[in-house]
Tab-separated table of C-alpha atoms in Angstrom:
chain	number	residue	atom	x	y	z
A	1	UNK	CA	-25.175	38.280	-7.607
A	2	UNK	CA	-22.868	36.715	-4.994
A	3	UNK	CA	-23.765	33.717	-2.875
A	4	UNK	CA	-26.549	34.377	-0.387
A	5	UNK	CA	-28.901	31.796	1.141
A	6	UNK	CA	-32.351	31.444	-0.398
A	7	UNK	CA	-34.568	33.360	2.002
A	8	UNK	CA	-37.952	32.480	0.446
A	9	UNK	CA	-39.027	28.947	1.411
A	10	UNK	CA	-38.697	26.613	-1.571
A	11	UNK	CA	-39.622	22.999	-2.231
A	12	UNK	CA	-37.481	20.877	-4.511
A	13	UNK	CA	-38.797	17.655	-5.996
A	14	UNK	CA	-36.057	15.095	-6.565
A	15	UNK	CA	-36.839	12.422	-9.119
A	16	UNK	CA	-34.294	10.188	-7.362
A	17	UNK	CA	-32.310	11.005	-4.224
A	18	UNK	CA	-29.301	9.346	-2.644
A	19	UNK	CA	-30.059	9.301	1.075
A	20	UNK	CA	-26.715	7.966	2.276
A	21	UNK	CA	-27.480	4.262	2.045
A	22	UNK	CA	-29.802	3.888	-0.921
A	23	UNK	CA	-31.521	5.639	-3.820
A	24	UNK	CA	-35.061	6.767	-3.040
A	25	UNK	CA	-37.518	7.720	-5.822
A	26	UNK	CA	-39.789	10.713	-5.469
A	27	UNK	CA	-38.405	12.842	-2.634
A	28	UNK	CA	-39.329	16.408	-1.713
A	29	UNK	CA	-36.865	18.668	0.080
A	30	UNK	CA	-38.127	21.814	1.775
A	31	UNK	CA	-35.630	24.651	2.112
A	32	UNK	CA	-35.710	27.893	4.117
A	33	UNK	CA	-32.929	30.311	5.075
A	34	UNK	CA	-30.367	28.210	3.255
A	35	UNK	CA	-31.047	24.973	5.135
A	36	UNK	CA	-33.087	21.845	4.611
A	37	UNK	CA	-36.167	21.975	6.837
A	38	UNK	CA	-37.868	18.727	5.794
A	39	UNK	CA	-37.348	15.656	3.611
A	40	UNK	CA	-40.389	13.633	2.508
A	41	UNK	CA	-40.409	10.322	0.661
A	42	UNK	CA	-43.122	8.870	-1.535
A	43	UNK	CA	-43.786	11.903	-3.736
A	44	UNK	CA	-44.437	10.146	-7.031
A	45	UNK	CA	-45.132	13.416	-8.834
A	46	UNK	CA	-43.906	16.964	-8.224
A	47	UNK	CA	-46.057	19.036	-5.850
A	48	UNK	CA	-47.462	22.296	-7.249
A	49	UNK	CA	-44.811	25.046	-7.489
A	50	UNK	CA	-41.968	22.668	-6.609
A	51	UNK	CA	-38.661	23.049	-8.450
A	52	UNK	CA	-38.193	19.826	-10.402
A	53	UNK	CA	-34.754	18.171	-10.435
A	54	UNK	CA	-34.777	15.147	-12.734
A	55	UNK	CA	-31.967	12.611	-12.365
A	56	UNK	CA	-30.114	11.557	-9.225
A	57	UNK	CA	-29.721	14.231	-6.579
A	58	UNK	CA	-26.890	13.796	-4.095
A	59	UNK	CA	-25.445	16.103	-1.447
A	60	UNK	CA	-23.128	18.725	-2.900
A	61	UNK	CA	-19.628	17.502	-3.636
A	62	UNK	CA	-16.745	18.768	-1.490
A	63	UNK	CA	-13.449	19.406	-3.249
A	64	UNK	CA	-11.139	19.064	-0.260
A	65	UNK	CA	-7.900	20.085	-1.980
A	66	UNK	CA	-7.491	22.817	-4.585
A	67	UNK	CA	-4.778	25.102	-5.899
A	68	UNK	CA	-6.946	27.371	-8.059
A	69	UNK	CA	-4.098	28.873	-10.090
A	70	UNK	CA	-2.914	25.428	-11.212
A	71	UNK	CA	-5.935	25.381	-13.543
A	72	UNK	CA	-3.915	27.668	-15.834
A	73	UNK	CA	-1.445	24.802	-16.350
A	74	UNK	CA	-3.952	22.374	-17.879
A	75	UNK	CA	-2.697	21.160	-21.237
A	76	UNK	CA	0.614	23.007	-20.988
A	77	UNK	CA	2.136	20.598	-18.462
A	78	UNK	CA	0.942	17.574	-20.433
A	79	UNK	CA	3.493	18.313	-23.176
A	80	UNK	CA	6.543	16.048	-23.128
A	81	UNK	CA	7.803	14.118	-20.129
A	82	UNK	CA	9.401	14.952	-16.783
A	83	UNK	CA	8.740	14.593	-13.063
A	84	UNK	CA	6.927	16.412	-10.282
A	85	UNK	CA	10.002	18.614	-9.915
A	86	UNK	CA	10.069	19.728	-13.560
A	87	UNK	CA	6.301	20.317	-13.395
A	88	UNK	CA	6.923	22.523	-10.357
A	89	UNK	CA	9.113	24.891	-12.369
A	90	UNK	CA	6.264	25.499	-14.833
A	91	UNK	CA	3.926	26.051	-11.897
A	92	UNK	CA	6.242	28.694	-10.455
A	93	UNK	CA	6.294	30.627	-13.724
A	94	UNK	CA	2.491	30.904	-13.623
A	95	UNK	CA	2.462	31.868	-9.949
A	96	UNK	CA	4.933	34.666	-10.637
A	97	UNK	CA	2.430	36.445	-12.931
A	98	UNK	CA	-0.584	36.533	-10.624
A	99	UNK	CA	-1.904	39.701	-9.014
A	100	UNK	CA	-4.943	40.038	-6.729
A	101	UNK	CA	-7.074	41.145	-9.698
A	102	UNK	CA	-5.909	38.424	-12.088
A	103	UNK	CA	-6.175	35.807	-9.350
A	104	UNK	CA	-9.764	36.868	-8.654
A	105	UNK	CA	-10.656	36.530	-12.350
A	106	UNK	CA	-9.030	33.113	-12.656
A	107	UNK	CA	-10.385	31.747	-9.385
A	108	UNK	CA	-13.923	32.947	-10.122
A	109	UNK	CA	-13.824	31.039	-13.402
A	110	UNK	CA	-12.295	27.935	-11.769
A	111	UNK	CA	-14.845	27.925	-8.969
A	112	UNK	CA	-17.611	28.345	-11.530
A	113	UNK	CA	-16.226	25.289	-13.347
A	114	UNK	CA	-16.423	23.469	-10.018
A	115	UNK	CA	-20.078	24.446	-9.579
A	116	UNK	CA	-20.789	23.068	-13.056
A	117	UNK	CA	-19.182	19.822	-11.831
A	118	UNK	CA	-21.505	19.628	-8.808
A	119	UNK	CA	-18.976	20.955	-6.290
A	120	UNK	CA	-20.613	23.136	-3.638
A	121	UNK	CA	-17.601	23.624	-1.337
A	122	UNK	CA	-13.862	23.856	-1.981
A	123	UNK	CA	-10.829	23.754	0.274
A	124	UNK	CA	-8.302	26.197	-1.184
A	125	UNK	CA	-4.751	25.342	-0.083
A	126	UNK	CA	-3.578	28.939	-0.362
A	127	UNK	CA	0.092	29.902	-0.193
A	128	UNK	CA	0.378	32.664	-2.803
A	129	UNK	CA	0.351	35.459	-0.231
A	130	UNK	CA	2.645	38.305	-1.337
A	131	UNK	CA	3.848	40.117	-4.422
A	132	UNK	CA	6.792	38.692	-6.400
A	133	UNK	CA	9.971	39.082	-4.374
A	134	UNK	CA	8.022	38.827	-1.123
A	135	UNK	CA	6.814	42.432	-0.881
A	136	UNK	CA	3.591	42.636	1.083
A	137	UNK	CA	0.511	44.143	-0.499
A	138	UNK	CA	-1.100	47.097	1.314
A	139	UNK	CA	-3.600	44.509	2.501
A	140	UNK	CA	-1.319	41.597	3.491
A	141	UNK	CA	-4.195	39.222	2.706
A	142	UNK	CA	-5.128	40.713	-0.668
A	143	UNK	CA	-4.613	37.399	-2.467
A	144	UNK	CA	-6.719	35.475	0.054
A	145	UNK	CA	-9.448	38.104	-0.116
A	146	UNK	CA	-9.451	37.706	-3.908
A	147	UNK	CA	-10.186	34.003	-3.440
A	148	UNK	CA	-12.936	34.715	-0.928
A	149	UNK	CA	-14.594	37.150	-3.350
A	150	UNK	CA	-14.154	34.727	-6.255
A	151	UNK	CA	-15.932	31.908	-4.431
A	152	UNK	CA	-18.800	34.197	-3.462
A	153	UNK	CA	-19.234	35.419	-7.026
A	154	UNK	CA	-19.084	31.862	-8.379
A	155	UNK	CA	-21.719	30.765	-5.857
A	156	UNK	CA	-19.839	28.122	-3.864
A	157	UNK	CA	-18.575	27.782	-0.306
A	158	UNK	CA	-14.895	28.119	0.509
A	159	UNK	CA	-12.595	26.972	3.268
A	160	UNK	CA	-9.507	29.123	2.864
A	161	UNK	CA	-6.652	26.966	4.134
A	162	UNK	CA	-4.118	29.726	4.687
A	163	UNK	CA	-0.753	28.043	4.273
A	164	UNK	CA	2.554	28.428	6.075
A	165	UNK	CA	5.344	28.062	3.493
A	166	UNK	CA	8.668	29.229	4.904
A	167	UNK	CA	11.489	27.175	3.401
A	168	UNK	CA	12.661	25.692	0.110
A	169	UNK	CA	13.693	22.522	1.907
A	170	UNK	CA	15.086	21.299	5.180
A	171	UNK	CA	17.174	24.263	6.352
A	172	UNK	CA	17.139	26.031	2.960
A	173	UNK	CA	15.825	29.590	2.545
A	174	UNK	CA	12.992	30.229	0.057
A	175	UNK	CA	14.074	30.441	-3.563
A	176	UNK	CA	13.178	33.518	-5.637
A	177	UNK	CA	9.775	32.076	-6.594
A	178	UNK	CA	8.922	31.054	-3.045
A	179	UNK	CA	9.597	34.498	-1.555
A	180	UNK	CA	6.014	35.487	-2.295
A	181	UNK	CA	4.823	32.411	-0.388
A	182	UNK	CA	6.783	33.060	2.799
A	183	UNK	CA	6.021	35.126	5.904
A	184	UNK	CA	9.519	34.426	7.263
A	185	UNK	CA	8.444	32.629	10.428
A	186	UNK	CA	5.383	30.750	11.634
A	187	UNK	CA	4.736	33.512	14.162
A	188	UNK	CA	4.549	36.115	11.392
A	189	UNK	CA	2.390	33.743	9.364
A	190	UNK	CA	-0.028	33.500	12.323
A	191	UNK	CA	-0.125	37.291	12.715
A	192	UNK	CA	-1.015	37.742	9.057
A	193	UNK	CA	-3.578	34.915	9.098
A	194	UNK	CA	-5.289	36.551	12.075
A	195	UNK	CA	-6.018	39.537	9.842
A	196	UNK	CA	-8.077	37.666	7.220
A	197	UNK	CA	-11.575	39.136	6.979
A	198	UNK	CA	-13.998	36.227	6.960
A	199	UNK	CA	-17.317	37.801	7.889
A	200	UNK	CA	-19.213	36.284	4.967
A	201	UNK	CA	-21.460	33.268	5.327
A	202	UNK	CA	-19.908	31.290	2.495
A	203	UNK	CA	-16.348	31.206	3.904
A	204	UNK	CA	-14.496	29.573	6.775
A	205	UNK	CA	-10.818	29.961	7.574
A	206	UNK	CA	-8.486	27.064	8.209
A	207	UNK	CA	-4.741	26.573	8.175
A	208	UNK	CA	-2.220	24.508	6.275
A	209	UNK	CA	1.375	23.448	6.588
A	210	UNK	CA	2.654	23.237	3.047
A	211	UNK	CA	4.876	20.256	3.906
A	212	UNK	CA	7.501	19.238	6.427
A	213	UNK	CA	10.155	20.463	3.998
A	214	UNK	CA	8.565	23.927	3.838
A	215	UNK	CA	8.028	24.572	7.568
A	216	UNK	CA	10.963	24.031	9.964
A	217	UNK	CA	10.259	21.316	12.511
A	218	UNK	CA	10.479	23.658	15.491
A	219	UNK	CA	7.761	25.855	13.950
A	220	UNK	CA	5.250	23.123	13.097
A	221	UNK	CA	3.659	23.399	16.515
A	222	UNK	CA	2.955	27.123	16.063
A	223	UNK	CA	0.730	26.429	13.063
A	224	UNK	CA	-0.939	23.474	14.789
A	225	UNK	CA	-1.631	25.539	17.901
A	226	UNK	CA	-3.151	28.359	15.802
A	227	UNK	CA	-5.611	25.908	14.232
A	228	UNK	CA	-6.318	24.098	17.511
A	229	UNK	CA	-7.114	27.300	19.388
A	230	UNK	CA	-9.644	28.244	16.706
A	231	UNK	CA	-10.985	24.696	16.237
A	232	UNK	CA	-10.161	25.191	12.577
A	233	UNK	CA	-9.214	22.520	10.035
A	234	UNK	CA	-5.491	22.039	9.399
A	235	UNK	CA	-4.216	20.393	6.214
A	236	UNK	CA	-0.701	19.334	5.189
A	237	UNK	CA	0.888	17.855	2.062
A	238	UNK	CA	2.361	14.575	3.269
A	239	UNK	CA	4.788	12.156	1.617
A	240	UNK	CA	3.702	13.030	-1.889
A	241	UNK	CA	7.202	12.308	-3.173
A	242	UNK	CA	9.776	9.718	-2.124
A	243	UNK	CA	12.396	12.481	-2.347
A	244	UNK	CA	10.634	14.303	0.502
A	245	UNK	CA	10.729	11.161	2.642
A	246	UNK	CA	14.416	10.640	1.952
A	247	UNK	CA	15.306	14.254	2.735
A	248	UNK	CA	13.286	14.154	5.961
A	249	UNK	CA	15.006	10.963	7.080
A	250	UNK	CA	18.375	12.537	6.385
A	251	UNK	CA	17.523	15.763	8.222
A	252	UNK	CA	15.612	14.346	11.192
A	253	UNK	CA	15.968	10.569	11.188
A	254	UNK	CA	12.185	10.421	10.997
A	255	UNK	CA	9.572	9.996	8.280
A	256	UNK	CA	7.403	13.058	7.611
A	257	UNK	CA	4.474	11.404	9.411
A	258	UNK	CA	6.622	10.640	12.447
A	259	UNK	CA	7.891	14.225	12.461
A	260	UNK	CA	4.330	15.573	12.400
A	261	UNK	CA	3.412	13.242	15.242
A	262	UNK	CA	6.388	14.421	17.297
A	263	UNK	CA	5.157	18.023	17.001
A	264	UNK	CA	1.445	17.493	17.621
A	265	UNK	CA	0.321	17.787	14.015
A	266	UNK	CA	-1.949	14.751	13.878
A	267	UNK	CA	-5.544	14.444	15.028
A	268	UNK	CA	-9.239	14.676	14.248
A	269	UNK	CA	-9.317	18.132	12.636
A	270	UNK	CA	-6.178	17.477	10.592
A	271	UNK	CA	-6.055	16.175	7.033
A	272	UNK	CA	-2.977	14.745	5.322
A	273	UNK	CA	-3.082	15.359	1.572
A	274	UNK	CA	-1.777	12.611	-0.740
A	275	UNK	CA	-0.035	10.416	1.893
A	276	UNK	CA	1.266	8.434	-1.057
A	277	UNK	CA	4.456	6.868	0.301
A	278	UNK	CA	3.822	5.659	3.863
A	279	UNK	CA	5.424	3.056	6.079
A	280	UNK	CA	3.315	0.697	8.183
A	281	UNK	CA	4.119	2.863	11.207
A	282	UNK	CA	2.983	5.961	9.299
A	283	UNK	CA	-0.347	4.293	8.516
A	284	UNK	CA	-0.800	3.414	12.183
A	285	UNK	CA	0.040	6.937	13.347
A	286	UNK	CA	-2.476	8.487	10.967
A	287	UNK	CA	-5.248	5.987	11.606
A	288	UNK	CA	-4.885	5.729	15.372
A	289	UNK	CA	-5.069	9.535	15.652
A	290	UNK	CA	-8.077	9.650	13.243
A	291	UNK	CA	-6.135	12.045	11.033
A	292	UNK	CA	-7.995	12.373	7.745
A	293	UNK	CA	-6.441	11.626	4.373
A	294	UNK	CA	-7.346	13.491	1.191
A	295	UNK	CA	-6.671	11.549	-1.978
A	296	UNK	CA	-6.262	13.353	-5.303
A	297	UNK	CA	-6.030	10.495	-7.809
A	298	UNK	CA	-6.198	12.489	-11.045
A	299	UNK	CA	-3.293	14.699	-9.970
A	300	UNK	CA	-1.342	11.849	-8.403
A	301	UNK	CA	-1.474	9.923	-11.659
A	302	UNK	CA	-0.912	13.031	-13.820
A	303	UNK	CA	2.310	13.787	-11.912
A	304	UNK	CA	3.309	10.116	-11.734
A	305	UNK	CA	3.377	10.332	-7.934
A	306	UNK	CA	2.142	6.824	-7.286
A	307	UNK	CA	-0.926	5.198	-5.758
A	308	UNK	CA	-1.554	6.058	-2.120
A	309	UNK	CA	-2.606	3.424	0.448
A	310	UNK	CA	-6.160	4.743	0.774
A	311	UNK	CA	-7.736	1.424	1.753
A	312	UNK	CA	-5.083	0.769	4.381
A	313	UNK	CA	-5.321	4.155	6.067
A	314	UNK	CA	-9.108	4.088	6.080
A	315	UNK	CA	-9.075	0.581	7.471
A	316	UNK	CA	-6.856	1.811	10.290
A	317	UNK	CA	-9.192	4.718	11.154
A	318	UNK	CA	-8.528	7.663	8.831
A	319	UNK	CA	-11.593	9.183	7.137
A	320	UNK	CA	-11.083	9.782	3.424
A	321	UNK	CA	-11.840	12.862	1.357
A	322	UNK	CA	-11.158	13.751	-2.268
A	323	UNK	CA	-9.627	16.696	-4.112
A	324	UNK	CA	-8.882	17.802	-7.653
A	325	UNK	CA	-5.603	19.468	-6.538
A	326	UNK	CA	-3.853	20.668	-9.717
A	327	UNK	CA	-7.091	20.522	-11.768
A	328	UNK	CA	-5.784	18.303	-14.532
A	329	UNK	CA	-9.535	17.686	-14.559
A	330	UNK	CA	-12.229	19.006	-12.251
A	331	UNK	CA	-14.475	16.018	-11.710
A	332	UNK	CA	-15.080	14.639	-8.212
A	333	UNK	CA	-16.934	11.644	-9.663
A	334	UNK	CA	-13.732	10.766	-11.512
A	335	UNK	CA	-11.714	11.215	-8.298
A	336	UNK	CA	-14.040	8.805	-6.492
A	337	UNK	CA	-13.957	6.289	-9.324
A	338	UNK	CA	-10.192	6.575	-9.682
A	339	UNK	CA	-9.575	5.797	-6.019
A	340	UNK	CA	-11.343	2.459	-6.424
A	341	UNK	CA	-9.923	1.665	-9.863
A	342	UNK	CA	-6.351	2.516	-8.862
A	343	UNK	CA	-6.670	0.153	-5.911
A	344	UNK	CA	-7.939	-2.535	-8.288
A	345	UNK	CA	-4.851	-2.099	-10.461
A	346	UNK	CA	-2.573	-2.358	-7.470
A	347	UNK	CA	-4.244	-5.409	-5.908
A	348	UNK	CA	-5.829	-7.045	-8.959
A	349	UNK	CA	-9.055	-7.425	-6.974
A	350	UNK	CA	-12.328	-5.481	-7.210
A	351	UNK	CA	-14.754	-3.928	-4.785
A	352	UNK	CA	-12.634	-2.098	-2.187
A	353	UNK	CA	-15.328	0.566	-1.721
A	354	UNK	CA	-19.030	0.557	-2.472
A	355	UNK	CA	-20.520	3.387	-4.478
A	356	UNK	CA	-22.078	4.645	-1.232
A	357	UNK	CA	-18.684	4.731	0.499
A	358	UNK	CA	-17.116	6.618	-2.387
A	359	UNK	CA	-19.971	9.123	-2.421
A	360	UNK	CA	-19.535	9.622	1.323
A	361	UNK	CA	-15.855	10.481	0.769
A	362	UNK	CA	-16.899	12.983	-1.898
A	363	UNK	CA	-19.660	14.553	0.208
A	364	UNK	CA	-20.035	14.274	3.998
A	365	UNK	CA	-16.437	13.345	4.819
A	366	UNK	CA	-15.079	15.959	2.438
A	367	UNK	CA	-17.185	18.645	4.057
A	368	UNK	CA	-16.099	17.502	7.520
A	369	UNK	CA	-12.449	17.763	6.467
A	370	UNK	CA	-13.112	21.390	5.524
A	371	UNK	CA	-14.915	22.287	8.735
A	372	UNK	CA	-18.464	22.138	7.334
A	373	UNK	CA	-19.931	19.400	9.524
A	374	UNK	CA	-23.403	20.759	8.796
A	375	UNK	CA	-23.183	19.916	5.073
A	376	UNK	CA	-22.901	16.794	2.945
A	377	UNK	CA	-26.224	15.090	3.732
A	378	UNK	CA	-29.833	15.381	2.581
A	379	UNK	CA	-31.294	15.710	6.074
A	380	UNK	CA	-33.285	18.326	7.989
A	381	UNK	CA	-30.965	20.892	9.518
A	382	UNK	CA	-28.208	20.417	6.945
A	383	UNK	CA	-27.130	23.185	4.615
A	384	UNK	CA	-29.249	23.069	1.470
A	385	UNK	CA	-26.367	22.177	-0.836
A	386	UNK	CA	-27.005	19.451	-3.409
A	387	UNK	CA	-26.393	18.530	-7.017
A	388	UNK	CA	-28.270	16.537	-9.633
A	389	UNK	CA	-26.686	14.086	-12.069
A	390	UNK	CA	-28.488	13.186	-15.293
A	391	UNK	CA	-29.539	9.559	-15.659
A	392	UNK	CA	-30.416	9.865	-19.354
A	393	UNK	CA	-27.090	10.863	-20.925
A	394	UNK	CA	-25.068	8.608	-23.225
A	395	UNK	CA	-22.974	7.648	-20.189
A	396	UNK	CA	-25.770	7.042	-17.702
A	397	UNK	CA	-28.781	5.804	-19.689
A	398	UNK	CA	-29.828	2.183	-19.238
A	399	UNK	CA	-29.215	1.007	-15.651
A	400	UNK	CA	-32.123	0.584	-13.258
A	401	UNK	CA	-32.817	3.696	-11.158
A	402	UNK	CA	-32.076	1.789	-7.952
A	403	UNK	CA	-28.499	1.475	-9.261
A	404	UNK	CA	-28.183	5.216	-9.824
A	405	UNK	CA	-25.428	5.613	-7.210
A	406	UNK	CA	-23.321	2.980	-8.952
A	407	UNK	CA	-24.085	4.619	-12.285
A	408	UNK	CA	-23.042	8.026	-11.005
A	409	UNK	CA	-19.757	6.853	-9.505
A	410	UNK	CA	-18.654	4.369	-12.139
A	411	UNK	CA	-20.063	5.848	-15.371
A	412	UNK	CA	-21.039	9.511	-15.002
A	413	UNK	CA	-18.758	12.506	-15.309
A	414	UNK	CA	-18.868	16.181	-14.444
A	415	UNK	CA	-20.501	16.702	-17.850
A	416	UNK	CA	-23.596	14.913	-16.519
A	417	UNK	CA	-24.249	17.446	-13.747
A	418	UNK	CA	-27.510	19.240	-14.531
A	419	UNK	CA	-28.237	21.289	-11.414
A	420	UNK	CA	-26.263	22.589	-8.433
A	421	UNK	CA	-27.950	24.172	-5.421
A	422	UNK	CA	-26.023	26.067	-2.729
A	423	UNK	CA	-27.797	27.516	0.291
A	424	UNK	CA	-31.104	26.645	-1.355
A	425	UNK	CA	-30.315	28.756	-4.421
A	426	UNK	CA	-29.819	27.257	-7.887
A	427	UNK	CA	-26.282	28.110	-8.971
A	428	UNK	CA	-26.387	25.738	-11.955
A	429	UNK	CA	-29.684	25.242	-13.776
A	430	UNK	CA	-29.963	22.801	-16.698
A	431	UNK	CA	-26.177	22.781	-17.060
A	432	UNK	CA	-25.816	26.577	-17.182
A	433	UNK	CA	-24.146	28.601	-14.438
A	434	UNK	CA	-26.574	31.273	-13.280
A	435	UNK	CA	-23.904	33.722	-12.035
A	436	UNK	CA	-21.172	33.157	-14.633
A	437	UNK	CA	-23.142	32.360	-17.806
A	438	UNK	CA	-20.096	31.797	-20.066
A	439	UNK	CA	-17.631	29.843	-17.944
A	440	UNK	CA	-15.444	28.667	-20.866
A	441	UNK	CA	-14.835	32.260	-21.967
A	442	UNK	CA	-14.120	33.325	-18.378
A	443	UNK	CA	-11.544	30.555	-18.120
A	444	UNK	CA	-9.968	31.257	-21.494
A	445	UNK	CA	-9.650	35.002	-20.904
A	446	UNK	CA	-8.289	34.732	-17.345
A	447	UNK	CA	-5.715	32.128	-18.400
A	448	UNK	CA	-4.673	34.040	-21.517
A	449	UNK	CA	-3.977	37.082	-19.328
A	450	UNK	CA	-1.274	35.096	-17.515
A	451	UNK	CA	0.728	34.076	-20.559
A	452	UNK	CA	4.159	35.652	-20.764
């Protein structure tokens, strides 16, 4: 059964709850019509008929940056050595084999894996629009509709970040792989994006600029205006590779961040993904405009991209979110932990973020980056999306319950997620997905179907 809000009022009893600043024992959460209607402290034992969630319950995790089809690359791209650019060639070969039906099957399995990891909302950076060679499907948004259906059937929320991808590089036409990504111009991209059917409660539509190398400078404003007029989130890959910075400087005499600023592509509803190689001026431009930054540490280290200046951009004013990007792993707790631990390696000092700050990046700020400002907190009026992490596993047993947030961030993994609730409905119960009972088989079969 696809995602629908829980209509019958339900009370959940949380053994321990993270309430944004601290861990509170014995909390009841009342839910009706998919939203939290009341939160009560001091419930030492479960009320009659309450659904019992033992462990630490936190707001649902928001995966702010995903390329669902990259999940098919796990393991394969870890063989041998290479760079981002050699990895990209393997990625293209997988993209070439996808159809709307096979993409639905893969994405449903990937989104189910996310639900098992406590993720209740995903931002899908979607640029795989057309058939190989660039031929349009009868429904020009067939691939996006497959993702929308997949998220519904896996029980999680989706922000479809429909992506403009027009060029292979500064002034270069799309290569043969990229033809299925491209609408030709930003105007034609906007026309197609206007046709996406998004009349389901679990989905919101945003926009994305793949990168400054993939959208000509004079067309950046068209995408930004489309998002601004709809008050929709806009995401962009930014300075992930030094080669992109060098090519941008050669083409425009500007860094990618400066180029975005010149064309009005910075601001509160905009999120820069990666932002790994920034100048001091870049940091100031992002922070002063309150442009968000999405860090994807497990992918950034898997591709040897480097360590982004997360502490610096946040200190300047950019809210931080987290994403699993290429899905080398799907574990938002690991993304949160990695952001802190990578900064420790760089600076050789500890304690750049508290556990509460890292959880905020993984929950409320991630949801805000995806246009779900009404999610990411355990408060009345918020969407009833939350997840429970076991405190009695081999990774989490031992610490005092009041330290459960620190335990979750610095010791737990996605394997410790016991329950996931979306819209008041249990999507994961006792570690089992209620809509996709055998997620490993769904993953294995959908990935095997793509092998050449």
